[in-house]
Amino acid sequence: MKASRGQDQAGGEGSTNIQAGRDIVYHGVTAAEARQIALDVYNANFLKLAGVAENVARDRAERITRDYLEKLQVENPQGLNSVQDPDMLNNIFVAQKAFAYSGEEDLEKVLVDLLVDRSGQVDRELKTFVLNEAIAVLPKLSIRQRKSIALWFFIRYTRYIGSLD
């Protein structure tokens, strides 16, 4: 009796089946896939608005997503795989929602920076939790409060070492 060397494989909807006789190289998600995942999460969870408000909110969510992914690709291209982590997707959604409501330019910039930093965190460590909380709390602060915190941080954790001349 001859042994069968079948190569049959089956998987459920949305699964990826990989079979090879040697090495398999998986490169992770592309920037376009990461963008679509982030926008799908936003669309599935965001409160439905009407008319112009809906368009403004969607445009802002798309803008912060684009800016985040562009900066991530420049600073940490491997971080694109973080959009497969539910915790990271939640942080992206929180940032999208906050900027969609406020439209504040400085808020978007800081949220993008925080998201890029958070994308670099693989393990659930203290820094991961601090970044998660910063993303959640930052939109709840007024511009004046954010400036006060920045000034306090500058005074407390930096020092003047003189002119470079």
C-alpha positions as CSV (number, residue, x, y, z in Angstrom):
1,M,0.0,0.0,0.0
2,K,1.4,3.4,-1.0
3,A,1.3,6.2,1.5
4,S,-0.5,9.4,0.5
5,R,1.3,12.7,0.6
6,G,-1.8,14.8,0.5
7,Q,-1.5,18.6,0.8
8,D,-5.1,19.3,1.5
9,Q,-5.9,22.2,3.8
10,A,-9.1,23.9,5.0
11,G,-9.8,27.0,7.0
12,G,-12.6,29.2,8.0
13,E,-13.7,32.5,6.6
14,G,-11.1,35.2,7.0
15,S,-8.3,32.7,7.8
16,T,-5.0,32.4,6.1
17,N,-3.7,28.9,5.3
18,I,0.0,28.6,4.7
19,Q,1.7,25.4,3.7
20,A,5.2,24.9,2.5
21,G,7.9,22.3,2.1
22,R,10.5,24.8,3.5
23,D,10.5,28.3,5.0
24,I,7.5,30.6,5.3
25,V,8.1,34.3,5.5
26,Y,5.3,36.4,6.8
27,H,5.8,40.1,6.6
28,G,2.7,41.3,8.5
29,V,0.1,43.8,7.5
30,T,0.7,46.5,5.0
31,A,0.0,50.2,5.6
32,A,-3.1,50.0,3.5
33,E,-4.4,47.0,5.5
34,A,-3.6,48.7,8.8
35,R,-5.4,51.8,7.6
36,Q,-8.5,49.8,6.6
37,I,-8.5,47.9,9.9
38,A,-8.3,51.1,11.9
39,L,-11.1,52.8,9.9
40,D,-13.3,49.6,10.0
41,V,-13.0,49.7,13.8
42,Y,-14.0,53.4,13.8
43,N,-16.9,52.9,11.5
44,A,-18.2,49.9,13.5
45,N,-18.1,51.7,16.9
46,F,-18.5,55.4,16.4
47,L,-21.8,57.1,17.2
48,K,-23.7,57.8,14.1
49,L,-24.1,61.4,13.4
50,A,-26.2,63.2,10.8
51,G,-25.4,65.3,7.8
52,V,-22.4,67.7,7.9
53,A,-21.4,66.5,11.4
54,E,-21.0,62.9,10.2
55,N,-18.8,64.1,7.3
56,V,-16.7,66.3,9.5
57,A,-16.2,63.5,12.1
58,R,-15.3,60.9,9.4
59,D,-12.8,63.3,7.7
60,R,-11.1,64.0,11.0
61,A,-11.0,60.2,11.9
62,E,-9.4,59.5,8.5
63,R,-7.0,62.4,8.9
64,I,-5.7,61.2,12.3
65,T,-5.5,57.6,11.0
66,R,-3.5,58.7,8.0
67,D,-1.2,61.0,10.0
68,Y,-0.6,58.2,12.6
69,L,0.2,55.6,9.9
70,E,2.5,57.9,8.0
71,K,4.5,58.8,11.1
72,L,4.6,55.1,12.1
73,Q,5.9,54.0,8.7
74,V,8.8,56.6,9.0
75,E,9.7,55.9,12.7
76,N,8.8,52.3,13.2
77,P,7.6,50.3,10.2
78,Q,7.4,47.1,12.2
79,G,4.8,48.8,14.4
80,L,2.2,48.3,11.7
81,N,1.7,44.8,13.0
82,S,0.4,46.4,16.3
83,V,-3.0,47.0,14.6
84,Q,-3.7,43.3,15.0
85,D,-3.7,43.8,18.8
86,P,-7.1,44.5,20.2
87,D,-5.7,46.8,22.9
88,M,-3.9,48.9,20.3
89,L,-7.0,49.0,18.1
90,N,-8.9,50.4,21.1
91,N,-6.3,53.1,21.6
92,I,-6.5,54.0,17.9
93,F,-10.3,54.2,18.2
94,V,-10.1,56.4,21.3
95,A,-7.8,58.8,19.5
96,Q,-10.0,58.8,16.4
97,K,-13.1,59.5,18.4
98,A,-11.4,62.3,20.5
99,F,-10.1,64.1,17.4
100,A,-13.3,63.5,15.5
101,Y,-15.2,65.4,18.2
102,S,-12.7,68.2,18.9
103,G,-10.8,68.8,15.7
104,E,-8.1,70.5,17.8
105,E,-4.8,70.5,15.9
106,D,-2.5,70.3,18.9
107,L,-4.6,67.4,20.3
108,E,-4.2,65.5,17.1
109,K,-0.4,66.0,17.0
110,V,0.0,64.7,20.6
111,L,-2.3,61.8,20.0
112,V,-0.4,60.8,16.9
113,D,2.8,60.9,18.9
114,L,1.3,58.8,21.7
115,L,-0.1,56.3,19.2
116,V,3.3,55.9,17.5
117,D,5.0,55.4,20.9
118,R,2.3,52.9,21.9
119,S,2.7,50.9,18.6
120,G,6.3,50.2,19.6
121,Q,5.2,48.5,22.9
122,V,5.0,44.8,22.4
123,D,4.9,43.6,26.1
124,R,2.3,44.8,28.6
125,E,4.6,46.8,30.8
126,L,4.2,50.0,32.8
127,K,5.0,52.1,29.8
128,T,2.2,50.4,27.8
129,F,-0.3,51.2,30.6
130,V,0.9,54.8,30.9
131,L,0.5,55.4,27.2
132,N,-2.9,53.8,27.2
133,E,-4.0,56.1,30.0
134,A,-2.5,59.2,28.3
135,I,-4.4,58.5,25.1
136,A,-7.6,58.1,27.1
137,V,-7.2,61.1,29.4
138,L,-5.6,63.7,27.1
139,P,-8.8,64.5,25.2
140,K,-10.6,65.2,28.5
141,L,-8.2,68.0,29.3
142,S,-8.6,71.6,28.1
143,I,-5.9,73.3,26.0
144,R,-4.9,75.3,29.1
145,Q,-4.6,72.2,31.2
146,R,-2.4,70.5,28.5
147,K,-0.2,73.5,28.4
148,S,0.1,73.6,32.2
149,I,1.2,70.0,32.3
150,A,3.7,70.5,29.5
151,L,5.2,73.5,31.3
152,W,5.3,71.6,34.6
153,F,7.1,68.7,32.9
154,F,9.5,71.1,31.2
155,I,10.4,72.8,34.5
156,R,10.6,69.6,36.5
157,Y,12.4,67.3,34.1
158,T,14.7,69.5,32.0
159,R,17.6,71.7,32.8
160,Y,19.4,74.5,31.1
161,I,23.0,73.7,30.5
162,G,24.0,76.9,28.7
163,S,24.5,78.1,25.2
164,L,26.1,75.8,22.6
165,D,28.1,78.8,21.2
